[in-house]
mmCIF file of C-alpha atoms in Angstrom:
data_model
loop_
_atom_site.group_PDB
_atom_site.id
_atom_site.type_symbol
_atom_site.label_atom_id
_atom_site.label_comp_id
_atom_site.label_asym_id
_atom_site.label_seq_id
_atom_site.Cartn_x
_atom_site.Cartn_y
_atom_site.Cartn_z
ATOM 1 C CA MET B 1 195.901 79.027 136.679
ATOM 2 C CA PRO B 2 192.558 80.022 138.118
ATOM 3 C CA ILE B 3 190.739 82.822 136.342
ATOM 4 C CA ARG B 4 188.393 85.191 138.138
ATOM 5 C CA LYS B 5 185.399 86.437 136.201
ATOM 6 C CA THR B 6 184.918 90.155 136.065
ATOM 7 C CA ARG B 7 182.030 92.404 135.151
ATOM 8 C CA ARG B 8 183.555 92.922 131.707
ATOM 9 C CA ASP B 9 183.643 89.167 131.162
ATOM 10 C CA LYS B 10 179.913 88.983 131.877
ATOM 11 C CA THR B 11 179.262 91.745 129.410
ATOM 12 C CA VAL B 12 181.227 89.924 126.761
ATOM 13 C CA SER B 13 179.360 86.668 127.397
ATOM 14 C CA ALA B 14 176.060 88.468 127.060
ATOM 15 C CA THR B 15 177.222 89.983 123.802
ATOM 16 C CA GLN B 16 178.315 86.613 122.490
ATOM 17 C CA SER B 17 174.936 85.099 123.356
ATOM 18 C CA GLY B 18 173.299 87.076 120.561
ATOM 19 C CA ARG B 19 172.937 90.601 121.825
ATOM 20 C CA VAL B 20 174.757 93.272 119.873
ATOM 21 C CA SER B 21 176.921 95.424 122.086
ATOM 22 C CA CYS B 22 176.949 99.177 121.572
ATOM 23 C CA GLY B 23 179.562 101.711 122.514
ATOM 24 C CA TRP B 24 177.350 103.508 124.998
ATOM 25 C CA GLU B 25 176.921 100.336 127.098
ATOM 26 C CA SER B 26 180.229 100.918 128.811
ATOM 27 C CA ASN B 27 178.694 103.929 130.549
ATOM 28 C CA ILE B 28 175.628 101.995 131.841
ATOM 29 C CA PRO B 29 175.906 100.192 135.163
ATOM 30 C CA TYR B 30 176.249 96.426 134.942
ATOM 31 C CA PHE B 31 172.994 95.530 136.729
ATOM 32 C CA VAL B 32 171.024 97.829 134.348
ATOM 33 C CA ARG B 33 172.534 96.149 131.279
ATOM 34 C CA ILE B 34 171.679 92.699 132.613
ATOM 35 C CA ASN B 35 168.083 93.834 133.320
ATOM 36 C CA LEU B 36 167.720 95.115 129.741
ATOM 37 C CA ILE B 37 168.990 91.809 128.374
ATOM 38 C CA ILE B 38 166.824 89.518 130.492
ATOM 39 C CA VAL B 39 163.617 91.473 131.016
ATOM 40 C CA GLY B 40 163.477 93.465 127.782
ATOM 41 C CA PRO B 41 161.226 96.445 127.115
ATOM 42 C CA LYS B 42 158.175 96.995 129.272
ATOM 43 C CA GLN B 43 155.019 95.527 127.739
ATOM 44 C CA THR B 44 151.550 96.987 128.155
ATOM 45 C CA LYS B 45 148.865 94.728 129.544
ATOM 46 C CA THR B 46 145.472 94.403 127.842
ATOM 47 C CA PRO B 47 142.701 95.261 130.289
ATOM 48 C CA PRO B 48 140.381 92.319 130.976
ATOM 49 C CA MET B 49 137.015 92.307 129.193
ATOM 50 C CA GLU B 50 133.993 92.994 131.338
ATOM 51 C CA LEU B 51 131.195 90.546 130.551
ATOM 52 C CA ARG B 52 127.948 89.749 132.252
ATOM 53 C CA GLU B 53 125.464 86.945 131.957
ATOM 54 C CA ASN B 54 123.034 87.424 129.051
ATOM 55 C CA LYS B 55 121.042 84.207 129.191
ATOM 56 C CA LYS B 56 117.299 84.458 128.660
ATOM 57 C CA GLU B 57 114.893 82.514 130.817
ATOM 58 C CA LYS B 58 113.299 79.786 128.724
ATOM 59 C CA ILE B 59 109.547 79.174 128.877
ATOM 60 C CA GLU B 60 108.731 76.028 126.954
ATOM 61 C CA ASP B 61 105.544 74.069 126.160
ATOM 62 C CA LYS B 62 103.208 76.280 128.221
ATOM 63 C CA GLU B 63 99.704 77.687 127.681
ATOM 64 C CA PHE B 64 98.185 81.006 128.753
ATOM 65 C CA CYS B 65 94.927 79.975 130.428
ATOM 66 C CA ALA B 66 93.644 83.504 131.157
ATOM 67 C CA ASP B 67 94.031 87.088 130.016
ATOM 68 C CA LEU B 68 97.228 88.833 131.063
ATOM 69 C CA SER B 69 97.610 92.455 132.115
ATOM 70 C CA LYS B 70 100.554 94.669 133.196
ATOM 71 C CA ALA B 71 103.184 91.946 133.168
ATOM 72 C CA ASP B 72 106.890 92.202 132.408
ATOM 73 C CA LEU B 73 107.979 89.259 130.248
ATOM 74 C CA SER B 74 111.009 90.979 128.750
ATOM 75 C CA ARG B 75 114.205 89.065 127.884
ATOM 76 C CA LYS B 76 112.559 85.646 127.866
ATOM 77 C CA GLU B 77 112.616 82.850 125.330
ATOM 78 C CA PHE B 78 109.194 81.416 124.495
ATOM 79 C CA VAL B 79 109.185 78.032 122.763
ATOM 80 C CA ARG B 80 105.903 76.392 121.716
ATOM 81 C CA VAL B 81 103.832 78.672 123.953
ATOM 82 C CA TYR B 82 100.093 78.498 123.250
ATOM 83 C CA ALA B 83 97.212 80.977 123.595
ATOM 84 C CA VAL B 84 93.860 81.309 121.807
ATOM 85 C CA ASP B 85 91.324 84.140 122.163
ATOM 86 C CA LYS B 86 93.279 85.727 125.025
ATOM 87 C CA VAL B 87 93.889 89.442 125.593
ATOM 88 C CA PHE B 88 97.296 90.813 126.573
ATOM 89 C CA THR B 89 97.188 94.363 127.943
ATOM 90 C CA ASP B 90 100.275 96.450 128.840
ATOM 91 C CA VAL B 91 102.514 93.381 128.588
ATOM 92 C CA VAL B 92 106.233 93.897 127.911
ATOM 93 C CA PHE B 93 107.811 91.434 125.432
ATOM 94 C CA ARG B 94 110.952 93.535 124.986
ATOM 95 C CA GLN B 95 113.910 91.583 123.495
ATOM 96 C CA CYS B 96 112.036 88.307 123.699
ATOM 97 C CA VAL B 97 112.570 85.341 121.383
ATOM 98 C CA LEU B 98 109.327 83.701 120.238
ATOM 99 C CA THR B 99 109.795 80.391 118.439
ATOM 100 C CA SER B 100 106.986 78.104 117.224
ATOM 101 C CA CYS B 101 104.399 79.935 119.353
ATOM 102 C CA TYR B 102 100.648 79.992 118.708
ATOM 103 C CA PHE B 103 98.671 83.188 119.408
ATOM 104 C CA ARG B 104 95.679 82.760 117.138
ATOM 105 C CA ASN B 105 92.852 85.319 117.523
ATOM 106 C CA CYS B 106 94.570 86.959 120.484
ATOM 107 C CA GLY B 107 94.402 90.656 121.289
ATOM 108 C CA PHE B 108 97.462 92.743 122.120
ATOM 109 C CA ILE B 109 96.770 96.189 123.574
ATOM 110 C CA ASN B 110 99.585 98.632 124.307
ATOM 111 C CA CYS B 111 102.201 95.856 124.342
ATOM 112 C CA ASP B 112 105.912 96.437 123.824
ATOM 113 C CA PHE B 113 107.720 94.066 121.407
ATOM 114 C CA THR B 114 110.833 96.237 120.975
ATOM 115 C CA GLY B 115 113.788 94.164 119.722
ATOM 116 C CA ALA B 116 111.830 90.899 119.738
ATOM 117 C CA SER B 117 112.673 88.044 117.372
ATOM 118 C CA ILE B 118 109.582 86.196 116.119
ATOM 119 C CA LYS B 119 110.075 82.976 114.157
ATOM 120 C CA ASP B 120 107.764 80.154 113.010
ATOM 121 C CA CYS B 121 104.818 81.580 114.964
ATOM 122 C CA ASN B 122 101.107 81.848 114.235
ATOM 123 C CA PHE B 123 99.455 85.249 114.747
ATOM 124 C CA ARG B 124 96.574 84.593 112.363
ATOM 125 C CA GLY B 125 93.563 86.660 113.399
ATOM 126 C CA ALA B 126 95.485 88.515 116.107
ATOM 127 C CA GLN B 127 94.587 92.138 116.795
ATOM 128 C CA PHE B 128 97.234 94.738 117.668
ATOM 129 C CA GLU B 129 96.389 98.117 119.165
ATOM 130 C CA LYS B 130 98.976 100.760 120.110
ATOM 131 C CA CYS B 131 101.794 98.203 120.190
ATOM 132 C CA ASN B 132 105.488 98.949 119.733
ATOM 133 C CA PHE B 133 107.307 96.798 117.148
ATOM 134 C CA ARG B 134 110.514 98.796 116.721
ATOM 135 C CA TYR B 135 113.584 96.705 115.783
ATOM 136 C CA THR B 136 111.607 93.443 115.591
ATOM 137 C CA ILE B 137 112.619 90.601 113.264
ATOM 138 C CA TRP B 138 110.017 88.355 111.611
ATOM 139 C CA GLU B 139 110.630 84.964 110.017
ATOM 140 C CA LYS B 140 108.150 82.398 108.653
ATOM 141 C CA THR B 141 105.314 83.723 110.814
ATOM 142 C CA LEU B 142 101.648 83.627 109.828
ATOM 143 C CA LEU B 143 100.377 87.198 110.065
ATOM 144 C CA ASP B 144 97.517 89.170 108.520
ATOM 145 C CA GLU B 145 98.594 91.844 106.065
ATOM 146 C CA ARG B 146 96.492 94.500 107.832
ATOM 147 C CA PHE B 147 99.367 94.583 110.300
ATOM 148 C CA LEU B 148 101.079 96.882 107.761
ATOM 149 C CA ASP B 149 98.350 99.502 108.164
ATOM 150 C CA THR B 150 98.182 99.735 111.944
ATOM 151 C CA CYS B 151 101.458 98.712 113.603
ATOM 152 C CA LEU B 152 104.277 100.639 111.926
ATOM 153 C CA PRO B 153 106.476 103.004 113.990
ATOM 154 C CA SER B 154 106.163 106.736 113.441
ATOM 155 C CA GLU B 155 109.837 107.063 112.406
ATOM 156 C CA GLU B 156 110.045 106.405 108.670
ATOM 157 C CA ASN B 157 113.451 104.699 108.806
ATOM 158 C CA LEU B 158 112.337 102.284 111.547
ATOM 159 C CA ALA B 159 109.050 101.712 109.717
ATOM 160 C CA ARG B 160 111.002 100.946 106.535
ATOM 161 C CA ASP B 161 113.155 98.374 108.342
ATOM 162 C CA LEU B 162 110.085 96.711 109.844
ATOM 163 C CA VAL B 163 108.277 96.624 106.489
ATOM 164 C CA ARG B 164 111.389 95.122 104.874
ATOM 165 C CA SER B 165 111.449 92.335 107.466
ATOM 166 C CA LEU B 166 107.720 91.743 107.010
ATOM 167 C CA ARG B 167 108.096 91.643 103.210
ATOM 168 C CA THR B 168 110.618 88.831 103.561
ATOM 169 C CA ASN B 169 108.335 87.107 106.062
ATOM 170 C CA PHE B 170 105.321 87.278 103.731
ATOM 171 C CA ALA B 171 107.421 85.841 100.894
ATOM 172 C CA GLN B 172 108.448 82.923 103.120
ATOM 173 C CA ILE B 173 104.814 82.025 103.852
ATOM 174 C CA GLY B 174 103.704 82.548 100.229
ATOM 175 C CA ASN B 175 101.488 85.623 100.704
ATOM 176 C CA TYR B 176 102.540 87.474 97.541
ATOM 177 C CA GLU B 177 99.751 90.055 97.691
ATOM 178 C CA ALA B 178 101.156 91.166 101.035
ATOM 179 C CA VAL B 179 104.657 91.071 99.518
ATOM 180 C CA ASN B 180 103.617 93.533 96.809
ATOM 181 C CA LYS B 181 101.916 95.778 99.352
ATOM 182 C CA ALA B 182 104.949 95.723 101.651
ATOM 183 C CA ALA B 183 107.300 96.427 98.728
ATOM 184 C CA ALA B 184 105.287 99.489 97.696
ATOM 185 C CA MET B 185 105.271 100.769 101.276
ATOM 186 C CA GLU B 186 109.014 100.152 101.584
ATOM 187 C CA VAL B 187 109.693 102.241 98.468
ATOM 188 C CA LYS B 188 107.540 105.074 99.786
ATOM 189 C CA LEU B 189 109.147 105.040 103.241
ATOM 190 C CA THR B 190 112.619 104.960 101.684
ATOM 191 C CA GLY B 191 111.798 108.111 99.724
ATOM 192 C CA GLN B 192 110.533 109.849 102.853
ATOM 193 C CA HIS B 193 113.671 108.942 104.774
ATOM 194 C CA LEU B 194 115.998 110.128 101.996
ATOM 195 C CA TYR B 195 114.074 113.391 101.695
ATOM 196 C CA ASN B 196 114.235 114.067 105.437
ATOM 197 C CA ALA B 197 117.919 113.153 105.620
ATOM 198 C CA ALA B 198 118.682 115.512 102.727
ATOM 199 C CA TYR B 199 116.374 118.491 103.293
ATOM 200 C CA SER B 200 114.613 118.298 106.669
ATOM 201 C CA HIS B 201 115.364 120.979 109.267
ATOM 202 C CA GLN B 202 114.606 118.693 112.205
ATOM 203 C CA SER B 203 117.415 118.589 114.739
ATOM 204 C CA TYR B 204 117.740 114.792 114.575
ATOM 205 C CA TYR B 205 118.524 114.741 110.853
ATOM 206 C CA ARG B 206 120.750 117.801 110.900
ATOM 207 C CA ALA B 207 122.796 116.376 113.767
ATOM 208 C CA LYS B 208 123.155 112.941 112.173
ATOM 209 C CA TYR B 209 123.623 113.862 108.493
ATOM 210 C CA LYS B 210 126.214 116.578 107.959
ATOM 211 C CA GLY B 211 128.537 117.588 105.137
ATOM 212 C CA GLN B 212 129.316 114.713 102.802
ATOM 213 C CA ALA B 213 126.732 112.438 104.425
ATOM 214 C CA ARG B 214 123.989 114.982 103.686
ATOM 215 C CA LEU B 215 125.250 115.478 100.128
ATOM 216 C CA ALA B 216 125.224 111.714 99.586
ATOM 217 C CA HIS B 217 121.590 111.551 100.700
ATOM 218 C CA VAL B 218 120.716 114.453 98.382
ATOM 219 C CA LEU B 219 122.126 112.487 95.443
ATOM 220 C CA ARG B 220 120.405 109.298 96.575
ATOM 221 C CA HIS B 221 117.086 111.128 96.855
ATOM 222 C CA LEU B 222 117.477 112.594 93.356
ATOM 223 C CA ARG B 223 118.173 109.119 92.009
ATOM 224 C CA TRP B 224 115.180 107.721 93.890
ATOM 225 C CA LYS B 225 112.966 110.526 92.557
ATOM 226 C CA ALA B 226 114.066 109.925 88.964
ATOM 227 C CA LEU B 227 113.293 106.216 89.207
ATOM 228 C CA GLU B 228 110.007 107.018 90.938
ATOM 229 C CA LEU B 229 108.946 109.232 88.032
ATOM 230 C CA LEU B 230 110.151 106.687 85.484
ATOM 231 C CA TRP B 231 108.481 103.518 86.762
ATOM 232 C CA GLY B 232 107.579 103.980 90.412
ATOM 233 C CA ASN B 233 110.804 102.300 91.526
ATOM 234 C CA GLY B 234 109.599 99.047 90.037
ATOM 235 C CA GLU B 235 106.122 99.145 91.588
ATOM 236 C CA SER B 236 103.882 101.132 89.213
ATOM 237 C CA ILE B 237 102.656 100.101 85.762
ATOM 238 C CA PHE B 238 100.814 103.421 85.603
ATOM 239 C CA ARG B 239 104.132 105.287 85.835
ATOM 240 C CA VAL B 240 105.513 103.298 82.882
ATOM 241 C CA ALA B 241 102.456 104.147 80.760
ATOM 242 C CA LEU B 242 102.614 107.788 81.823
ATOM 243 C CA THR B 243 106.307 108.006 80.917
ATOM 244 C CA GLY B 244 105.554 106.572 77.474
ATOM 245 C CA LEU B 245 102.775 109.120 76.954
ATOM 246 C CA VAL B 246 105.088 111.991 77.945
ATOM 247 C CA VAL B 247 107.716 110.788 75.440
ATOM 248 C CA ILE B 248 105.106 110.664 72.667
ATOM 249 C CA ILE B 249 103.812 114.160 73.473
ATOM 250 C CA VAL B 250 107.315 115.678 73.586
ATOM 251 C CA VAL B 251 108.309 114.143 70.249
ATOM 252 C CA ALA B 252 104.983 115.165 68.710
ATOM 253 C CA VAL B 253 105.482 118.801 69.790
ATOM 254 C CA PHE B 254 109.009 118.916 68.322
ATOM 255 C CA TYR B 255 107.780 117.299 65.103
ATOM 256 C CA TRP B 256 104.931 119.804 64.840
ATOM 257 C CA CYS B 257 107.249 122.772 65.435
ATOM 258 C CA ASN B 258 109.783 121.686 62.813
ATOM 259 C CA THR B 259 107.483 120.319 60.105
ATOM 260 C CA ALA B 260 105.376 122.570 57.853
ATOM 261 C CA GLY B 261 101.797 121.666 56.967
ATOM 262 C CA VAL B 262 101.276 119.312 59.920
ATOM 263 C CA SER B 263 98.792 120.065 62.674
ATOM 264 C CA LEU B 264 99.388 119.229 66.299
ATOM 265 C CA PRO B 265 96.800 116.370 66.387
ATOM 266 C CA GLU B 266 98.341 114.877 63.245
ATOM 267 C CA SER B 267 101.842 115.072 64.690
ATOM 268 C CA PHE B 268 100.595 113.383 67.866
ATOM 269 C CA LEU B 269 99.014 110.536 65.877
ATOM 270 C CA GLU B 270 102.193 110.259 63.813
ATOM 271 C CA ALA B 271 104.360 110.014 66.928
ATOM 272 C CA LEU B 272 101.945 107.550 68.542
ATOM 273 C CA GLY B 273 102.014 105.309 65.483
ATOM 274 C CA HIS B 274 105.810 105.325 65.207
ATOM 275 C CA PHE B 275 106.116 104.660 68.938
ATOM 276 C CA TRP B 276 104.353 101.334 68.315
ATOM 277 C CA GLY B 277 106.136 100.759 64.997
ATOM 278 C CA VAL B 278 103.196 101.756 62.770
ATOM 279 C CA GLN B 279 103.299 104.558 60.182
ATOM 280 C CA TYR B 280 100.369 106.965 60.247
ATOM 281 C CA ARG B 281 100.938 109.053 57.104
ATOM 282 C CA GLY B 282 104.441 108.137 56.090
ATOM 283 C CA PRO B 283 107.953 107.681 57.465
ATOM 284 C CA MET B 284 109.218 110.190 59.982
ATOM 285 C CA PRO B 285 112.777 111.561 59.945
ATOM 286 C CA MET B 286 115.325 109.227 61.517
ATOM 287 C CA THR B 287 115.912 111.551 64.488
ATOM 288 C CA TYR B 288 112.302 111.324 65.623
ATOM 289 C CA GLY B 289 112.243 107.592 64.951
ATOM 290 C CA VAL B 290 115.218 107.044 67.251
ATOM 291 C CA LEU B 291 113.715 109.292 69.947
ATOM 292 C CA LEU B 292 110.626 107.083 69.896
ATOM 293 C CA ALA B 293 112.252 103.668 69.434
ATOM 294 C CA VAL B 294 114.758 103.791 72.301
ATOM 295 C CA PRO B 295 112.229 104.756 75.008
ATOM 296 C CA ARG B 296 109.808 102.176 73.599
ATOM 297 C CA TYR B 297 112.206 99.286 74.168
ATOM 298 C CA VAL B 298 113.259 100.599 77.581
ATOM 299 C CA LEU B 299 109.668 101.010 78.760
ATOM 300 C CA ILE B 300 108.652 97.597 77.425
ATOM 301 C CA GLY B 301 111.509 96.076 79.423
ATOM 302 C CA LEU B 302 110.408 97.888 82.565
ATOM 303 C CA PHE B 303 106.810 96.827 82.018
ATOM 304 C CA VAL B 304 107.810 93.168 81.645
ATOM 305 C CA ALA B 305 109.968 93.401 84.802
ATOM 306 C CA ILE B 306 107.021 94.717 86.835
ATOM 307 C CA MET B 307 104.670 92.053 85.489
ATOM 308 C CA VAL B 308 107.118 89.247 86.234
ATOM 309 C CA LYS B 309 107.632 90.569 89.730
ATOM 310 C CA ARG B 310 103.918 90.837 90.439
ATOM 311 C CA LEU B 311 102.759 87.592 88.845
ATOM 312 C CA SER B 312 105.641 85.268 89.646
ATOM 313 C CA ARG B 313 105.081 82.539 92.260
ATOM 314 C CA ARG B 314 108.394 81.212 93.472
#
């Protein structure tokens, strides 16, 4: 006997195909139920990414034959470009990539190198006047260390980042005197930045560092200051010697105040002798001996660390 399919039969077949039927489906029109089964829930579409071409024009194996003035060379890639004893005035090298270039004894006046990447180049003898080197990256480039004295940005955080990049660059070319100079400048600039971030009333710092961020910089500055007083953040032998002298004086004063029949000069000589492990008149109480022995070993360790850092040639 022929059987005619009904709407209910279609609903049952859909249910048997894997979809669980609910009681409220009987009140939904048939075409709506079929649409829910086949199409499913509406899915959101991801908007397409908007990209643009970012390829730099490549200038390769060329030589500057004359001085250059008021030129825009931004967003270009220079490879093995050569110039000797040339002067570049008001030239824009913004976001350029300089690789294996040779600019020996050249002069750069009011040039903009913002965001440039400089690698395997030779700037030996080059002179820079009023140039902008914010956000630049230096790698394996021959450069005179006087660059550190004349070309740093006015913002201490940007100057610190530039000095850090130059310190790594000087280490790569083996100029360890410049490495030590850059390291000392980096420590100083870091302290200035932490101080301004924590205490400065300038609108830039107060807008950027608020609440917990400002408190974190206060703590970081206190830590930096303590290490600066202790051993110059790893850069000052004088600070280590001064810290040792302060420890000796403090212990000598306490020993003089708590010991009868001992003058202040004698207590100082006694503390000085025990600091170096030598008895001046006789043994001191254990408390004073410990107060002198612990700082002695700590300061000797710091002194050795500074000497290894300054004299090592790796």
